[in-house]
PDB file of C-alpha atoms in Angstrom:
ATOM      1  CA  MET A   1      14.518 -24.777  -5.412  1.00 68.00           C
ATOM      2  CA  PRO A   2      13.500 -22.288  -8.498  1.00 82.00           C
ATOM      3  CA  PHE A   3      10.402 -19.913  -7.151  1.00 93.00           C
ATOM      4  CA  LYS A   4       7.216 -21.141  -8.740  1.00 93.00           C
ATOM      5  CA  THR A   5       3.680 -19.649  -8.226  1.00 96.00           C
ATOM      6  CA  ALA A   6       0.565 -20.774 -10.064  1.00 94.00           C
ATOM      7  CA  LEU A   7      -1.646 -17.306  -8.758  1.00 97.00           C
ATOM      8  CA  PRO A   8      -1.411 -14.142 -11.255  1.00 98.00           C
ATOM      9  CA  PRO A   9       0.393 -11.177  -9.367  1.00 98.00           C
ATOM     10  CA  PHE A  10      -2.733  -8.987  -9.107  1.00 98.00           C
ATOM     11  CA  ARG A  11      -6.486  -8.383  -9.690  1.00 98.00           C
ATOM     12  CA  PHE A  12      -7.232  -5.444 -11.726  1.00 98.00           C
ATOM     13  CA  ARG A  13     -10.609  -3.246 -12.064  1.00 98.00           C
ATOM     14  CA  GLN A  14     -10.311  -0.182 -15.076  1.00 98.00           C
ATOM     15  CA  GLY A  15     -12.249   2.680 -13.889  1.00 98.00           C
ATOM     16  CA  THR A  16     -13.703   5.621 -15.810  1.00 98.00           C
ATOM     17  CA  ARG A  17     -12.104   8.678 -14.008  1.00 98.00           C
ATOM     18  CA  PRO A  18      -8.481   9.585 -13.662  1.00 98.00           C
ATOM     19  CA  LEU A  19      -7.423   7.898 -10.528  1.00 98.00           C
ATOM     20  CA  LEU A  20      -5.855   4.614  -9.396  1.00 99.00           C
ATOM     21  CA  ILE A  21      -6.155   3.029  -6.300  1.00 99.00           C
ATOM     22  CA  SER A  22      -2.968   1.065  -5.659  1.00 98.00           C
ATOM     23  CA  MET A  23      -2.916  -1.677  -3.142  1.00 99.00           C
ATOM     24  CA  PRO A  24       0.596  -3.076  -3.046  1.00 98.00           C
ATOM     25  CA  HIS A  25       0.434  -5.054   0.482  1.00 98.00           C
ATOM     26  CA  VAL A  26      -3.205  -6.710   0.890  1.00 98.00           C
ATOM     27  CA  GLY A  27      -2.193  -9.985  -0.678  1.00 98.00           C
ATOM     28  CA  THR A  28      -1.916 -13.322   1.613  1.00 98.00           C
ATOM     29  CA  HIS A  29      -0.938 -15.778  -0.980  1.00 98.00           C
ATOM     30  CA  VAL A  30       2.462 -17.658  -0.392  1.00 98.00           C
ATOM     31  CA  PRO A  31       3.184 -20.429  -2.649  1.00 97.00           C
ATOM     32  CA  PRO A  32       3.112 -23.925  -0.573  1.00 96.00           C
ATOM     33  CA  ALA A  33       6.807 -24.858  -1.382  1.00 95.00           C
ATOM     34  CA  LEU A  34       7.902 -21.155  -0.072  1.00 97.00           C
ATOM     35  CA  ALA A  35       5.167 -21.609   2.784  1.00 97.00           C
ATOM     36  CA  ALA A  36       6.658 -24.791   3.963  1.00 97.00           C
ATOM     37  CA  SER A  37       9.725 -22.741   5.033  1.00 97.00           C
ATOM     38  CA  LEU A  38       8.117 -20.452   6.981  1.00 98.00           C
ATOM     39  CA  THR A  39       7.660 -20.161  10.959  1.00 98.00           C
ATOM     40  CA  ASP A  40       4.421 -20.865  12.041  1.00 97.00           C
ATOM     41  CA  GLU A  41       3.714 -17.178  13.092  1.00 97.00           C
ATOM     42  CA  ALA A  42       4.776 -16.371   9.317  1.00 98.00           C
ATOM     43  CA  GLN A  43       2.274 -18.842   7.758  1.00 98.00           C
ATOM     44  CA  ARG A  44      -0.224 -16.694   9.244  1.00 97.00           C
ATOM     45  CA  VAL A  45       1.338 -13.526   7.186  1.00 98.00           C
ATOM     46  CA  PRO A  46       0.302 -11.159  10.293  1.00 98.00           C
ATOM     47  CA  ASP A  47       2.125  -7.949   8.189  1.00 98.00           C
ATOM     48  CA  THR A  48      -0.650  -7.969   5.706  1.00 98.00           C
ATOM     49  CA  ASP A  49      -2.676  -4.549   5.147  1.00 98.00           C
ATOM     50  CA  TRP A  50      -5.774  -6.399   5.664  1.00 98.00           C
ATOM     51  CA  HIS A  51      -9.487  -5.939   4.490  1.00 98.00           C
ATOM     52  CA  LEU A  52      -8.309  -2.932   2.461  1.00 98.00           C
ATOM     53  CA  GLU A  53     -10.389  -3.595  -0.617  1.00 98.00           C
ATOM     54  CA  ARG A  54     -13.351  -3.923   1.870  1.00 98.00           C
ATOM     55  CA  LEU A  55     -12.359  -0.846   3.480  1.00 98.00           C
ATOM     56  CA  TYR A  56     -12.288   0.981  -0.136  1.00 98.00           C
ATOM     57  CA  ASP A  57     -15.365  -0.772  -1.004  1.00 98.00           C
ATOM     58  CA  PHE A  58     -16.621   2.808  -2.865  1.00 98.00           C
ATOM     59  CA  ALA A  59     -13.888   2.955  -5.202  1.00 98.00           C
ATOM     60  CA  ASP A  60     -15.871   1.803  -8.042  1.00 98.00           C
ATOM     61  CA  GLU A  61     -18.601   4.217  -7.111  1.00 98.00           C
ATOM     62  CA  LEU A  62     -16.060   7.055  -7.641  1.00 98.00           C
ATOM     63  CA  GLY A  63     -14.842   5.433 -11.004  1.00 98.00           C
ATOM     64  CA  ALA A  64     -11.591   4.596  -9.973  1.00 98.00           C
ATOM     65  CA  SER A  65      -9.190   2.015 -11.357  1.00 99.00           C
ATOM     66  CA  VAL A  66      -8.239  -0.624  -8.772  1.00 98.00           C
ATOM     67  CA  LEU A  67      -4.792  -2.526  -8.847  1.00 99.00           C
ATOM     68  CA  VAL A  68      -4.747  -5.112  -5.832  1.00 98.00           C
ATOM     69  CA  ALA A  69      -1.660  -7.481  -4.996  1.00 98.00           C
ATOM     70  CA  THR A  70      -2.353 -11.034  -4.736  1.00 98.00           C
ATOM     71  CA  HIS A  71       0.970 -12.289  -3.204  1.00 98.00           C
ATOM     72  CA  SER A  72       2.256 -12.004   0.337  1.00 98.00           C
ATOM     73  CA  ARG A  73       4.708  -9.106   1.211  1.00 98.00           C
ATOM     74  CA  TYR A  74       6.761 -12.017   2.451  1.00 98.00           C
ATOM     75  CA  VAL A  75       7.354 -13.088  -1.176  1.00 98.00           C
ATOM     76  CA  ILE A  76       8.666 -10.040  -2.442  1.00 98.00           C
ATOM     77  CA  ASP A  77       7.815  -6.552  -1.277  1.00 98.00           C
ATOM     78  CA  LEU A  78       5.995  -4.405  -4.264  1.00 98.00           C
ATOM     79  CA  ASN A  79       6.440  -1.052  -2.364  1.00 97.00           C
ATOM     80  CA  ARG A  80      10.355  -1.659  -2.173  1.00 97.00           C
ATOM     81  CA  PRO A  81      12.986  -0.617  -5.203  1.00 95.00           C
ATOM     82  CA  PRO A  82      13.771  -3.448  -7.321  1.00 96.00           C
ATOM     83  CA  ASP A  83      17.537  -3.094  -6.034  1.00 92.00           C
ATOM     84  CA  GLY A  84      16.359  -3.612  -2.613  1.00 87.00           C
ATOM     85  CA  ALA A  85      17.887   0.084  -1.547  1.00 86.00           C
ATOM     86  CA  SER A  86      16.287   1.442   1.788  1.00 80.00           C
ATOM     87  CA  LEU A  87      13.806   4.175   1.542  1.00 81.00           C
ATOM     88  CA  TYR A  88      14.469   5.090   5.046  1.00 79.00           C
ATOM     89  CA  PRO A  89      18.201   5.080   5.250  1.00 80.00           C
ATOM     90  CA  GLY A  90      19.274   4.379   8.999  1.00 76.00           C
ATOM     91  CA  GLN A  91      15.827   3.471  10.343  1.00 80.00           C
ATOM     92  CA  SER A  92      14.788  -0.093  10.778  1.00 71.00           C
ATOM     93  CA  VAL A  93      13.242  -1.533   7.537  1.00 76.00           C
ATOM     94  CA  THR A  94      11.986  -4.753   5.980  1.00 84.00           C
ATOM     95  CA  GLY A  95      13.630  -5.504   2.806  1.00 89.00           C
ATOM     96  CA  LEU A  96      12.693  -6.410  -1.016  1.00 96.00           C
ATOM     97  CA  CYS A  97      12.210  -9.906   0.037  1.00 96.00           C
ATOM     98  CA  PRO A  98      11.839  -9.893   3.831  1.00 96.00           C
ATOM     99  CA  VAL A  99      13.840 -12.122   5.909  1.00 96.00           C
ATOM    100  CA  ASP A 100      12.206 -11.151   9.326  1.00 96.00           C
ATOM    101  CA  LEU A 101       8.526  -9.777  10.689  1.00 96.00           C
ATOM    102  CA  PHE A 102       7.413  -6.555  11.897  1.00 95.00           C
ATOM    103  CA  ASP A 103       7.963  -7.548  15.316  1.00 93.00           C
ATOM    104  CA  ASP A 104      11.775  -8.579  14.363  1.00 93.00           C
ATOM    105  CA  GLN A 105      11.194 -12.474  14.777  1.00 96.00           C
ATOM    106  CA  PRO A 106      12.579 -14.382  11.697  1.00 96.00           C
ATOM    107  CA  LEU A 107      10.519 -15.325   8.706  1.00 97.00           C
ATOM    108  CA  TYR A 108      12.333 -18.273   7.994  1.00 98.00           C
ATOM    109  CA  ARG A 109      12.474 -21.750  10.039  1.00 97.00           C
ATOM    110  CA  ASP A 110      15.901 -22.438   8.710  1.00 97.00           C
ATOM    111  CA  PRO A 111      18.425 -19.557   7.827  1.00 95.00           C
ATOM    112  CA  ALA A 112      19.391 -21.968   4.940  1.00 95.00           C
ATOM    113  CA  ASP A 113      16.257 -21.085   3.118  1.00 95.00           C
ATOM    114  CA  VAL A 114      16.499 -17.192   3.111  1.00 96.00           C
ATOM    115  CA  PRO A 115      16.420 -16.170  -0.853  1.00 95.00           C
ATOM    116  CA  GLY A 116      19.623 -15.558  -2.333  1.00 95.00           C
ATOM    117  CA  GLU A 117      20.233 -13.230  -5.437  1.00 95.00           C
ATOM    118  CA  VAL A 118      19.025 -16.068  -8.103  1.00 96.00           C
ATOM    119  CA  GLU A 119      15.526 -16.602  -6.210  1.00 96.00           C
ATOM    120  CA  ILE A 120      14.693 -12.844  -5.280  1.00 96.00           C
ATOM    121  CA  ALA A 121      15.347 -11.919  -9.470  1.00 97.00           C
ATOM    122  CA  GLU A 122      13.078 -15.219  -9.957  1.00 97.00           C
ATOM    123  CA  ARG A 123      10.533 -13.202  -7.491  1.00 97.00           C
ATOM    124  CA  ARG A 124      10.857 -10.035  -8.911  1.00 97.00           C
ATOM    125  CA  GLU A 125      10.104 -11.256 -12.466  1.00 97.00           C
ATOM    126  CA  ALA A 126       7.038 -13.399 -11.604  1.00 97.00           C
ATOM    127  CA  ILE A 127       5.380 -10.752  -9.113  1.00 98.00           C
ATOM    128  CA  TRP A 128       7.238  -7.045  -8.983  1.00 98.00           C
ATOM    129  CA  GLN A 129       7.689  -6.688 -12.418  1.00 98.00           C
ATOM    130  CA  PRO A 130       3.950  -7.455 -13.598  1.00 98.00           C
ATOM    131  CA  TYR A 131       2.521  -5.378 -10.899  1.00 98.00           C
ATOM    132  CA  HIS A 132       4.374  -2.589 -11.763  1.00 98.00           C
ATOM    133  CA  ALA A 133       4.079  -2.788 -15.546  1.00 98.00           C
ATOM    134  CA  GLN A 134       0.532  -2.712 -14.761  1.00 98.00           C
ATOM    135  CA  LEU A 135       0.337   0.149 -12.590  1.00 98.00           C
ATOM    136  CA  ALA A 136       2.530   2.261 -15.184  1.00 98.00           C
ATOM    137  CA  GLN A 137       0.557   1.141 -17.893  1.00 98.00           C
ATOM    138  CA  GLU A 138      -2.728   2.261 -15.935  1.00 98.00           C
ATOM    139  CA  LEU A 139      -1.553   5.561 -15.177  1.00 98.00           C
ATOM    140  CA  ALA A 140      -0.292   6.216 -18.705  1.00 98.00           C
ATOM    141  CA  ARG A 141      -3.406   5.230 -19.998  1.00 98.00           C
ATOM    142  CA  ILE A 142      -5.458   7.488 -17.628  1.00 98.00           C
ATOM    143  CA  LYS A 143      -3.110  10.701 -18.538  1.00 97.00           C
ATOM    144  CA  ALA A 144      -3.714   9.598 -22.256  1.00 97.00           C
ATOM    145  CA  GLN A 145      -7.157  10.071 -21.815  1.00 97.00           C
ATOM    146  CA  HIS A 146      -7.810  12.672 -19.342  1.00 97.00           C
ATOM    147  CA  GLY A 147      -4.660  14.840 -19.730  1.00 97.00           C
ATOM    148  CA  VAL A 148      -3.977  13.766 -15.837  1.00 98.00           C
ATOM    149  CA  ALA A 149      -3.701  11.420 -13.207  1.00 98.00           C
ATOM    150  CA  ALA A 150      -4.104  10.669  -9.669  1.00 98.00           C
ATOM    151  CA  LEU A 151      -2.247   7.660  -7.545  1.00 99.00           C
ATOM    152  CA  TRP A 152      -3.605   6.820  -4.346  1.00 99.00           C
ATOM    153  CA  ASP A 153      -1.155   4.003  -2.450  1.00 98.00           C
ATOM    154  CA  ALA A 154      -3.295   2.394   0.418  1.00 98.00           C
ATOM    155  CA  HIS A 155      -1.586   1.236   3.137  1.00 98.00           C
ATOM    156  CA  SER A 156      -2.322   0.153   6.569  1.00 98.00           C
ATOM    157  CA  ILE A 157      -0.500  -0.919   9.786  1.00 98.00           C
ATOM    158  CA  ARG A 158      -0.890  -1.995  13.525  1.00 98.00           C
ATOM    159  CA  SER A 159      -0.864   1.406  15.582  1.00 98.00           C
ATOM    160  CA  VAL A 160       1.910   0.103  17.817  1.00 97.00           C
ATOM    161  CA  LEU A 161       5.135  -1.098  16.444  1.00 95.00           C
ATOM    162  CA  PRO A 162       8.208  -0.316  18.424  1.00 94.00           C
ATOM    163  CA  ARG A 163      10.419  -1.477  15.929  1.00 91.00           C
ATOM    164  CA  PHE A 164       9.603   1.475  13.534  1.00 91.00           C
ATOM    165  CA  PHE A 165       8.242   3.849  15.639  1.00 91.00           C
ATOM    166  CA  GLU A 166       7.894   5.074  19.054  1.00 92.00           C
ATOM    167  CA  GLY A 167       4.422   4.757  21.094  1.00 95.00           C
ATOM    168  CA  ARG A 168       1.103   4.828  18.788  1.00 97.00           C
ATOM    169  CA  LEU A 169       1.133   5.674  15.607  1.00 97.00           C
ATOM    170  CA  THR A 170      -1.004   8.734  14.064  1.00 98.00           C
ATOM    171  CA  ASP A 171      -4.012   7.282  12.401  1.00 98.00           C
ATOM    172  CA  LEU A 172      -4.029   8.844   8.765  1.00 98.00           C
ATOM    173  CA  ASN A 173      -0.414   8.992   7.628  1.00 98.00           C
ATOM    174  CA  LEU A 174      -0.413  11.007   4.492  1.00 98.00           C
ATOM    175  CA  GLY A 175       3.119  10.835   2.445  1.00 98.00           C
ATOM    176  CA  THR A 176       3.881  12.853  -0.621  1.00 98.00           C
ATOM    177  CA  ALA A 177       7.681  12.265  -0.627  1.00 98.00           C
ATOM    178  CA  ASN A 178       8.123  15.263   1.367  1.00 97.00           C
ATOM    179  CA  GLY A 179       6.247  17.207  -1.158  1.00 97.00           C
ATOM    180  CA  ALA A 180       7.868  15.818  -4.515  1.00 98.00           C
ATOM    181  CA  SER A 181       5.302  13.295  -5.549  1.00 98.00           C
ATOM    182  CA  CYS A 182       2.109  15.293  -5.695  1.00 97.00           C
ATOM    183  CA  SER A 183       0.847  18.894  -5.415  1.00 97.00           C
ATOM    184  CA  PRO A 184       1.621  20.977  -2.323  1.00 97.00           C
ATOM    185  CA  ALA A 185      -1.843  22.289  -2.435  1.00 97.00           C
ATOM    186  CA  LEU A 186      -3.567  18.999  -3.085  1.00 98.00           C
ATOM    187  CA  ALA A 187      -1.529  17.524  -0.031  1.00 98.00           C
ATOM    188  CA  GLU A 188      -2.826  20.392   2.332  1.00 98.00           C
ATOM    189  CA  GLN A 189      -6.496  19.493   1.292  1.00 98.00           C
ATOM    190  CA  LEU A 190      -6.049  16.232   2.219  1.00 98.00           C
ATOM    191  CA  LEU A 191      -4.221  16.847   5.363  1.00 98.00           C
ATOM    192  CA  ALA A 192      -7.043  19.424   6.202  1.00 98.00           C
ATOM    193  CA  ILE A 193      -9.626  16.607   5.697  1.00 98.00           C
ATOM    194  CA  GLY A 194      -7.608  14.010   8.061  1.00 98.00           C
ATOM    195  CA  GLN A 195      -7.248  16.841  10.830  1.00 98.00           C
ATOM    196  CA  SER A 196     -10.605  17.720  10.574  1.00 98.00           C
ATOM    197  CA  ALA A 197     -12.000  14.066  11.081  1.00 98.00           C
ATOM    198  CA  PRO A 198     -13.418  13.738  14.481  1.00 98.00           C
ATOM    199  CA  GLY A 199     -11.428  11.184  16.590  1.00 97.00           C
ATOM    200  CA  TYR A 200      -8.653  10.626  14.498  1.00 98.00           C
ATOM    201  CA  THR A 201      -5.266  12.322  14.212  1.00 98.00           C
ATOM    202  CA  ALA A 202      -3.370  12.917  10.777  1.00 98.00           C
ATOM    203  CA  VAL A 203       0.205  14.198   9.652  1.00 98.00           C
ATOM    204  CA  LEU A 204       1.772  14.840   6.400  1.00 98.00           C
ATOM    205  CA  ASN A 205       4.978  13.471   5.849  1.00 98.00           C
ATOM    206  CA  GLY A 206       5.601  12.229   9.276  1.00 96.00           C
ATOM    207  CA  ARG A 207       7.182   8.638   9.888  1.00 92.00           C
ATOM    208  CA  PHE A 208       5.754   7.478   6.348  1.00 95.00           C
ATOM    209  CA  LYS A 209       6.414   9.715   3.397  1.00 96.00           C
ATOM    210  CA  GLY A 210       5.852   7.370   0.886  1.00 96.00           C
ATOM    211  CA  GLY A 211       7.458   4.129  -0.457  1.00 96.00           C
ATOM    212  CA  HIS A 212       8.742   3.293  -3.838  1.00 97.00           C
ATOM    213  CA  ILE A 213       5.378   3.470  -5.319  1.00 98.00           C
ATOM    214  CA  THR A 214       4.440   7.204  -4.645  1.00 98.00           C
ATOM    215  CA  ARG A 215       8.450   8.098  -5.094  1.00 97.00           C
ATOM    216  CA  GLN A 216       8.714   6.192  -8.230  1.00 98.00           C
ATOM    217  CA  TYR A 217       5.394   7.457  -9.965  1.00 98.00           C
ATOM    218  CA  GLY A 218       4.343  10.598  -8.610  1.00 98.00           C
ATOM    219  CA  ASN A 219       5.561  13.356 -10.834  1.00 97.00           C
ATOM    220  CA  PRO A 220       3.425  16.398 -10.502  1.00 97.00           C
ATOM    221  CA  ALA A 221       5.146  18.587 -12.832  1.00 96.00           C
ATOM    222  CA  GLN A 222       3.986  15.872 -15.637  1.00 96.00           C
ATOM    223  CA  GLY A 223       0.395  15.857 -14.345  1.00 97.00           C
ATOM    224  CA  VAL A 224       0.817  12.908 -12.211  1.00 98.00           C
ATOM    225  CA  HIS A 225      -0.130  13.627  -8.481  1.00 98.00           C
ATOM    226  CA  ALA A 226       0.746  10.248  -6.464  1.00 98.00           C
ATOM    227  CA  VAL A 227      -0.386  10.226  -2.433  1.00 98.00           C
ATOM    228  CA  GLN A 228       0.184   7.149   0.110  1.00 98.00           C
ATOM    229  CA  LEU A 229      -2.088   6.666   2.791  1.00 98.00           C
ATOM    230  CA  GLU A 230      -0.721   4.810   5.812  1.00 98.00           C
ATOM    231  CA  MET A 231      -3.391   4.158   8.086  1.00 98.00           C
ATOM    232  CA  THR A 232      -3.756   2.372  11.867  1.00 98.00           C
ATOM    233  CA  GLN A 233      -5.429  -0.785  11.500  1.00 98.00           C
ATOM    234  CA  CYS A 234      -7.233  -0.182  14.797  1.00 98.00           C
ATOM    235  CA  SER A 235      -9.158   2.324  12.688  1.00 98.00           C
ATOM    236  CA  TYR A 236     -11.398  -0.421  11.345  1.00 98.00           C
ATOM    237  CA  MET A 237      -9.966  -3.749  12.278  1.00 98.00           C
ATOM    238  CA  GLN A 238      -8.557  -6.158  14.821  1.00 98.00           C
ATOM    239  CA  GLU A 239      -5.013  -5.451  14.966  1.00 98.00           C
ATOM    240  CA  SER A 240      -4.139  -9.084  16.252  1.00 96.00           C
ATOM    241  CA  TRP A 241      -4.980 -12.638  15.173  1.00 95.00           C
ATOM    242  CA  PRO A 242      -7.396 -13.645  13.607  1.00 97.00           C
ATOM    243  CA  PHE A 243      -7.337  -9.749  11.884  1.00 98.00           C
ATOM    244  CA  GLU A 244     -11.110  -9.608  12.003  1.00 98.00           C
ATOM    245  CA  TYR A 245     -12.781  -6.755  10.021  1.00 98.00           C
ATOM    246  CA  TRP A 246     -14.995  -4.556  12.391  1.00 98.00           C
ATOM    247  CA  PRO A 247     -17.765  -3.104  10.187  1.00 98.00           C
ATOM    248  CA  ASP A 248     -19.116  -0.498  12.740  1.00 98.00           C
ATOM    249  CA  VAL A 249     -15.390   0.408  13.149  1.00 98.00           C
ATOM    250  CA  ALA A 250     -14.833   0.850   9.748  1.00 98.00           C
ATOM    251  CA  ALA A 251     -17.885   2.801   8.884  1.00 98.00           C
ATOM    252  CA  ARG A 252     -16.456   5.798  11.091  1.00 98.00           C
ATOM    253  CA  VAL A 253     -13.432   6.242   8.949  1.00 98.00           C
ATOM    254  CA  GLN A 254     -14.578   5.436   5.547  1.00 98.00           C
ATOM    255  CA  PRO A 255     -16.709   9.022   5.106  1.00 98.00           C
ATOM    256  CA  HIS A 256     -13.152  10.565   5.857  1.00 98.00           C
ATOM    257  CA  LEU A 257     -11.312   8.224   3.314  1.00 98.00           C
ATOM    258  CA  ARG A 258     -13.949   8.807   0.833  1.00 98.00           C
ATOM    259  CA  ARG A 259     -13.864  12.598   1.193  1.00 98.00           C
ATOM    260  CA  MET A 260      -9.880  12.528   0.843  1.00 98.00           C
ATOM    261  CA  LEU A 261     -10.308  10.290  -2.481  1.00 98.00           C
ATOM    262  CA  GLU A 262     -13.157  12.906  -3.907  1.00 98.00           C
ATOM    263  CA  ALA A 263     -10.563  15.831  -2.903  1.00 98.00           C
ATOM    264  CA  VAL A 264      -8.262  14.132  -5.495  1.00 98.00           C
ATOM    265  CA  LEU A 265     -10.505  13.739  -7.967  1.00 98.00           C
ATOM    266  CA  ALA A 266     -12.269  17.348  -7.731  1.00 98.00           C
ATOM    267  CA  PHE A 267      -8.480  18.337  -7.797  1.00 98.00           C
ATOM    268  CA  VAL A 268      -7.274  16.605 -10.903  1.00 98.00           C
ATOM    269  CA  GLU A 269     -10.377  16.975 -12.634  1.00 97.00           C
ATOM    270  CA  ALA A 270     -10.920  20.749 -12.413  1.00 95.00           C
ATOM    271  CA  PRO A 271     -11.011  22.571 -15.405  1.00 89.00           C
ATOM    272  CA  GLY A 272      -7.451  23.395 -17.344  1.00 79.00           C
ATOM    273  CA  ARG A 273      -5.462  20.947 -14.823  1.00 74.00           C
ATOM    274  CA  GLU A 274      -4.249  19.085 -17.685  1.00 64.00           C
ATOM    275  CA  THR A 275      -2.725  22.157 -19.127  1.00 49.00           C
ATOM    276  CA  HIS A 276      -1.824  24.400 -15.701  1.00 45.00           C
ATOM    277  CA  ILE A 277      -0.008  21.379 -14.178  1.00 44.00           C
ATOM    278  CA  GLY A 278       1.601  21.665 -10.575  1.00 42.00           C
TER     279      GLY A 278
END
């Protein structure tokens, strides 16, 4: 059955300053025909990066542009390379068009419904390509206007997922592709903010080094600094169904997130940054 969707692949708000916040895994929409082939558990889309728009509700105040996915990562994962190549060779990962949940349970009721190459190509054309075209276009606009650009790829994940990591995950996981996607000086500033946040743990380029978006678009030598933040969901929400947002808990971590983004803006807006790149 050909893949079809009636929903645009993203929502976008253009800002006024040299920062784009990307949220590729917040989407929950699964077209009805596809949803019918998923297991009952998969239809709850449990592996969503829930409530990040609400958590980052200060983005507009900062003047950031915001790009938000609408479709579930179960349709297609916007933070994977278009050819589906593994970002972490040798480690367990989910693919471009996933076939299993984070807890290793099958996504589809019937293995015959797993998408083949033609359907994957249709999903890529309908969802993946427009999202990335908008992302690239906005970074180019920001760079043209400001001479420099910052990309913040916002993610969250359950704090305990034995498939992907042992024990409990660090709360604030900053990724810069081992230093390739962002100035090391900026990365160290961000790590310091995370490590000084009372009640939270932080790491740079630990289990999560940044996905395809960070690696693809970050190019500090050309004045584009990209950072991924993968944070534990227990820092702001209920990690199990019904995945409720916890305002009082979120309010404790939000000031630290804002400090990080303010540090990004201060770094890229520093006088001469557009001509003294690195």
